[in-house]
Structure formats: structure tokens, C-alpha cells
Short mmCIF file of C-alpha atoms in Angstrom, two decimals:
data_model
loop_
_atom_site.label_atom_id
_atom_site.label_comp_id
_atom_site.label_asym_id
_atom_site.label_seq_id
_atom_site.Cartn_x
_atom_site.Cartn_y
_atom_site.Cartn_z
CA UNK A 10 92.71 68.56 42.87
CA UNK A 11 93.64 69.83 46.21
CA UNK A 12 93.29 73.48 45.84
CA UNK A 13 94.92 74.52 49.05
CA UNK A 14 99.00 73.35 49.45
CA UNK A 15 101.28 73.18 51.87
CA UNK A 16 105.02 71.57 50.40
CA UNK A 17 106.56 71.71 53.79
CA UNK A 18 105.39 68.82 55.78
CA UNK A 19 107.65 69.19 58.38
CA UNK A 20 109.56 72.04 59.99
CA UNK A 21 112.40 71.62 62.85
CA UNK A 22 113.30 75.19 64.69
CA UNK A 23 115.27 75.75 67.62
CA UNK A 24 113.07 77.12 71.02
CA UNK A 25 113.46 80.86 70.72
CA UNK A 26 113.43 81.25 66.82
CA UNK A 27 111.18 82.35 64.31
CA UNK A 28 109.27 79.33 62.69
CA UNK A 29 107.67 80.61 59.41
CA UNK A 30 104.76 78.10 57.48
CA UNK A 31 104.06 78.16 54.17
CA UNK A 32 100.77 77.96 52.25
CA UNK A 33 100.10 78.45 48.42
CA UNK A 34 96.54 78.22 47.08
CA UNK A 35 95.13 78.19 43.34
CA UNK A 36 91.07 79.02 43.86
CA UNK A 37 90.82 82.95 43.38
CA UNK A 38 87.60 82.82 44.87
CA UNK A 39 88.99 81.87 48.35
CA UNK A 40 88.34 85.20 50.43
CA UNK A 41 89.33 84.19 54.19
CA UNK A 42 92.17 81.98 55.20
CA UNK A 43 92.70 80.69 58.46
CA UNK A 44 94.99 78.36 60.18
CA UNK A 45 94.51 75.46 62.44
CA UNK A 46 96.48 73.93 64.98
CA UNK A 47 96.31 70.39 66.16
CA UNK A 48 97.81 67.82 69.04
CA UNK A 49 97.85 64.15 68.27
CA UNK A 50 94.47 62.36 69.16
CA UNK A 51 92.81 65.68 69.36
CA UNK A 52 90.68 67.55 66.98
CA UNK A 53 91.98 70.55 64.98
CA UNK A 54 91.59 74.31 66.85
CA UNK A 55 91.55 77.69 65.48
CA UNK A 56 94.46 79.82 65.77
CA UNK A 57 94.26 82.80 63.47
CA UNK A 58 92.78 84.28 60.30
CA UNK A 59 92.92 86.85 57.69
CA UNK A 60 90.71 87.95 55.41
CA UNK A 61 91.53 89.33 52.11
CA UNK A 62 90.72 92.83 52.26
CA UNK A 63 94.11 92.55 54.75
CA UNK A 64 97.69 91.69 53.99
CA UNK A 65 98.66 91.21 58.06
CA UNK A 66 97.09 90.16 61.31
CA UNK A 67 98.65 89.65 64.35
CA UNK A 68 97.54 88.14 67.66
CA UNK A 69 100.32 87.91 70.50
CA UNK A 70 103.16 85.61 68.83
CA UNK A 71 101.14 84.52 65.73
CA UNK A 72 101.38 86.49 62.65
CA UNK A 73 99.70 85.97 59.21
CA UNK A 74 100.76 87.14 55.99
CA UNK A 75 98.59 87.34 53.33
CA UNK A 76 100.12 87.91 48.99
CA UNK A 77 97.41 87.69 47.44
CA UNK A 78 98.38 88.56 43.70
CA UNK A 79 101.24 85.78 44.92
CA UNK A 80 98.13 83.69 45.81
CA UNK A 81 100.41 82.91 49.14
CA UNK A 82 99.99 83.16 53.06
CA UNK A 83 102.63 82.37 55.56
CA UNK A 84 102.27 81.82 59.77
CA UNK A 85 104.94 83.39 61.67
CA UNK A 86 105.33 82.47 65.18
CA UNK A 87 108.11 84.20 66.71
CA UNK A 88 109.29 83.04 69.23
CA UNK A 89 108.69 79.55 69.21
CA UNK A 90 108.07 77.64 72.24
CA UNK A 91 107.99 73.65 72.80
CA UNK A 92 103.94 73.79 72.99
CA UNK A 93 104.04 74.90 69.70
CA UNK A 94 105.13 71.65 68.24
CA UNK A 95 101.94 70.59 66.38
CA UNK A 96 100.57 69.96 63.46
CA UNK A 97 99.48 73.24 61.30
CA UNK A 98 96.91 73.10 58.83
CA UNK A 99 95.87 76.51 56.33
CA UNK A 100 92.77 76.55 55.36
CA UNK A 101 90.73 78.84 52.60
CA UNK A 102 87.32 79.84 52.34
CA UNK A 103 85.03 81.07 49.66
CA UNK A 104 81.63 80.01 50.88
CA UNK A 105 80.16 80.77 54.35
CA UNK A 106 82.54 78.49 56.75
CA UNK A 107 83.06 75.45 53.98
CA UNK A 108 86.55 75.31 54.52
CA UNK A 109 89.69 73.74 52.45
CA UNK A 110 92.22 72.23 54.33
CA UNK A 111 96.37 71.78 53.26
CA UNK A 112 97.76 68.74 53.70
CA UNK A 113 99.34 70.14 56.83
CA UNK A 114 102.96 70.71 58.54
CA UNK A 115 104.46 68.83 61.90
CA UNK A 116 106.63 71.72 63.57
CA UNK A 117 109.32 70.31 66.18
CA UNK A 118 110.31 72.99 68.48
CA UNK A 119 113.46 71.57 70.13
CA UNK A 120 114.61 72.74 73.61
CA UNK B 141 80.30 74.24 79.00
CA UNK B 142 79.19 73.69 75.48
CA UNK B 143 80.88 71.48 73.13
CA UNK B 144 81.04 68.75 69.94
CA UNK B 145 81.53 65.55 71.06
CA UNK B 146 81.91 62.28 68.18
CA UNK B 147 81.49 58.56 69.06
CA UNK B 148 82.13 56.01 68.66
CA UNK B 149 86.02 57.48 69.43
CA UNK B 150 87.88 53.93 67.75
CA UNK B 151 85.47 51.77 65.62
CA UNK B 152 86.54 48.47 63.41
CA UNK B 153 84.51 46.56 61.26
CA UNK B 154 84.53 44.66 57.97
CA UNK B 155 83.63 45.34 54.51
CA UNK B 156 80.23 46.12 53.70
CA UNK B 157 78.79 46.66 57.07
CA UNK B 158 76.86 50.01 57.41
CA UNK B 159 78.74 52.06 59.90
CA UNK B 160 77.65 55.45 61.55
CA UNK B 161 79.48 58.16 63.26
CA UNK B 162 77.65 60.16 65.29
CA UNK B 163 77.84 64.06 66.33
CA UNK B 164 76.17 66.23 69.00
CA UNK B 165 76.92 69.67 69.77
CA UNK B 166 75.40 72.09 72.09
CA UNK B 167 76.80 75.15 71.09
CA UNK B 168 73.19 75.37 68.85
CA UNK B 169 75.57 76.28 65.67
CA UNK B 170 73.55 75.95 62.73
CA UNK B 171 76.58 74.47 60.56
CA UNK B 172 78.04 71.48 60.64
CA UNK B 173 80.71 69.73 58.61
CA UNK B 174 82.05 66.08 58.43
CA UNK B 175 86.00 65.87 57.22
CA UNK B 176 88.49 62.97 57.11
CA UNK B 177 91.75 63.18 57.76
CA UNK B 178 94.12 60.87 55.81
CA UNK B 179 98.25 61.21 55.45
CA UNK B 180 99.59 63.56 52.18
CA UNK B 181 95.95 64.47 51.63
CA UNK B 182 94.85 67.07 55.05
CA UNK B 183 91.56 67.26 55.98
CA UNK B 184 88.71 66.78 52.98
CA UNK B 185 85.53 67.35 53.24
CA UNK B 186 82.72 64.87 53.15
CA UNK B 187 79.51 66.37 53.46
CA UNK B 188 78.21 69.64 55.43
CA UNK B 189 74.62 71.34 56.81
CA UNK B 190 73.78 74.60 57.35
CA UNK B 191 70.78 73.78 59.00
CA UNK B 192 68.09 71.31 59.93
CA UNK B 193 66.81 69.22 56.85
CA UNK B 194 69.57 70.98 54.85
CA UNK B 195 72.81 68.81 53.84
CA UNK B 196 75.38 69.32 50.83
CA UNK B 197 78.01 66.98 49.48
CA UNK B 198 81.19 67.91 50.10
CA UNK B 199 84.36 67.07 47.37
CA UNK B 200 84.52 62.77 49.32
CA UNK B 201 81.12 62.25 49.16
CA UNK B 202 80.60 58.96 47.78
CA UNK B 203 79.75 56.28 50.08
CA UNK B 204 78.49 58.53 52.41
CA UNK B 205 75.35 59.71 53.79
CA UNK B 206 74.29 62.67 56.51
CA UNK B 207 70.95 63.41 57.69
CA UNK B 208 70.19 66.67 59.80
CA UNK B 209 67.40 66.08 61.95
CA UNK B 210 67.71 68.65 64.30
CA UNK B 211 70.52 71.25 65.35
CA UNK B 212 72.45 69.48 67.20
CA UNK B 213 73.44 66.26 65.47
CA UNK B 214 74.85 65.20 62.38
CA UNK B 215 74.75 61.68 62.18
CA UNK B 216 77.78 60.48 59.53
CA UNK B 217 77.07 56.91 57.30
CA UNK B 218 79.06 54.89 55.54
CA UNK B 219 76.03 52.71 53.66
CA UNK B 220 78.96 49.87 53.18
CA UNK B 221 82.02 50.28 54.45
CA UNK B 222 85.41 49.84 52.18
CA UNK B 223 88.77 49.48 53.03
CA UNK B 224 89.20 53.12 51.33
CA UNK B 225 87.74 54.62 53.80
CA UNK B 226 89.70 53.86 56.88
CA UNK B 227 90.43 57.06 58.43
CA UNK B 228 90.10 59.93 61.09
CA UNK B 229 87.08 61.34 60.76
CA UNK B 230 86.06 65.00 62.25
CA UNK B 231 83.10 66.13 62.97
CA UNK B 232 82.86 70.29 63.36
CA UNK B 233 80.36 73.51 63.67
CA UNK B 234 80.07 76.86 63.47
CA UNK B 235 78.04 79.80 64.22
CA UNK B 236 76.93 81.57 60.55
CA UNK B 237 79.39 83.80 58.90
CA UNK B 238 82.50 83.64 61.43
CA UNK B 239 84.44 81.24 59.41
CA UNK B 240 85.87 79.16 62.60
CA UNK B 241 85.07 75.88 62.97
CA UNK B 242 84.91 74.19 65.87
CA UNK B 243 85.93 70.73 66.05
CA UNK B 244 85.16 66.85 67.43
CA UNK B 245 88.10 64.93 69.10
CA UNK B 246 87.92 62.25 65.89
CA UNK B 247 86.92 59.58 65.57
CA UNK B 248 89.23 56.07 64.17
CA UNK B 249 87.73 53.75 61.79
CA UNK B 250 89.75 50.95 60.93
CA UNK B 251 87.86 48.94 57.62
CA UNK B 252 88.97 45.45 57.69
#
């Protein structure tokens, strides 16, 4: 039972907007979340995390959002920019680095 | 520069033949994970190490097999390979505690 979701599997924004990603998870124990980011034939790489003692972290144009009584984080990247078309994977942790991944979402920035 | 390299990078063989992945990295991270990466499902993982001689199923684990020799490798097997298990398969590390992993290129196995 895949204990980490992501319902969006793809997302379409316009160069210049906002793109928000969803993530829901259902393991209370999870105490870090992170997300990935990853190019076709290449493997995944890290782009940001929160732990749970937070509700926000930001680095440059990446921004994580952390509910936890909502058991919900979101990835705001604002504003988006053609590189950033990718596949996004959130990921939870409750033990040292043994990580669940989402099913992931393809984001199309279009010019 | 150090890094996780996986080969074979494309691999295809037939039912029941013993296949293994292998994994070297030189960062000298004492973890090391094996996922596959399948459509709808993410990336699951198969089995993991935090160390040498230590390895730990991970929630795929049948038909599979690690052994951790030393720190840098992580040698995946698939004792008899089955259709079901055509797939990407990453190989990744990390240094104790930061939560990051660091990951392979992938490697394709096509089960025929």
C-alpha cells in the first residue's frame, strides 16, 4: 500500500507562473520529506527538504510546504522556467535515509 | 570527482537466467539503497545497507538478493529473472543521517 501519493501525474504551466505539486501521505511516523527531481535517462537528484519540526523552507525559487495535521506537503516553484520541466517525485522518511517515493508528476513548462 | 555509477546501463535476457546489477560509489557513504522504478507505482524499494555485511529487505524484495562486501558496492541479483521484473532500476547512497540520497543513472532491464 503505497504510503506516499501524488494524484497529479502531470502538470502543464505557462513559463513565468507559479507551478504548485501536490503530495499527501498516510504513515504518521514519516518525519522528513524531501523532493526529487529527475530528467529522462537520468537518475533522480535532490532538490529540497523539510523536516517536520518546520511548516516552510525555501531555497531560491523552490518552496516547501509542510500540513502536517493535513498529513500534506506541496512544492512551489515560482517562477517556472523551461528547465524545470521534469519529473517530481516526494518522498518521506521515518528511518535514517530509507526513503518512500510518490508515484511522481511530469511538469511541462511551456515557453 | 566522486560518484555512483550502475552497469550494466541496458541489459535483456530471458526468464530464469540469474541477472546482476552492479553498483560502485566512491563517495565512501555507508548506505546504500536499490529502487525500481515502474509507471503508476514511483520508485519502490528493493533492498538497502547501512554498512558492510549489513543488508535489509526493502517492501519488493522477493526475487532479489544484495550482498555488501565492502563500502563501495552493492551488487543487485535477480536469482531468476521474471517478466515482472522488467524495469529501471536505481542504485543510490548516502552519508548517515542527512536524508539525501544520491543516485545511479539506472539501469534498463528488459525480461523476455
Amino acid at each position: 500500500d503505497q504510503q506516499v501519493k501524488q494524484n497529479s501525474p502531470s502538470l502543464s504551466v505557462q513559463e513565468g507562473r507559479i507551478s504548485i505539486l501536490n503530495c499527501d501521505y498516510t504513515n504518521s511516523m514519516f518525519d522528513y520529506f524531501l523532493w526529487y527531481k529527475k530528467y529522462p535517462a537520468e537518475g533522480p537528484t535532490f532538490l529540497i527538504s523539510i523536516s517536520s519540526i518546520k511548516d516552510k523552507n525555501e531555497d531560491g525559487r523552490f518552496t516547501v510546504f509542510l500540513n502536517k495535521s493535513a498529513k500534506h506537503l506541496s512544492l512551489h516553484i515560482v517562477p517556472s522556467q523551461p528547465g524545470d520541466s521534469a519529473v517530481y517525485f516526494c518522498a518521506a522518511s521515518a528511518v535514517i535515509d530509507k526513503l518512500s517515493f510518490g508515484a511522481g508528476t511530469t511538469v511541462t513548462v511551456r515557453a | 570527482d566522486a560518484e555512483i555509477t550502475q552497469s550494466p546501463r541496458h541489459k535483456i535476457t530471458e526468464t530464469g537466467r540469474q541477472v546482476t546489477l552492479a553498483c560502485h560509489q566512491t563517495w565512501n557513504h555507508n548506505n546504500m539503497f536499490w529502487y525500481r522504478q515502474d509507471l503508476g507505482h514511483g520508485l519502490r524499494l528493493i533492498h538497502y545497507s547501512y554498512g558492510v555485511h549489513d543488508t535489509n529487505k526493502g517492501e519488493v524484495s522477493d526475487g532479489y538478493s544484495v550482498s555488501r562486501s565492502n563500502t563501495e558496492d552493492l551488487p543487485l541479483t535477480l536469482e531468476s529473472a521474471a517478466s515482472s521484473q522488467t524495469s529501471v532500476y536505481f542504485c543510490a547512497s548516502s552519508e548517515d543521517n542527512t536524508g539525501e540520497l544520491f543516485f545511479g543513472e539506472g539501469s534498463r532491464l528488459t525480461v523476455l
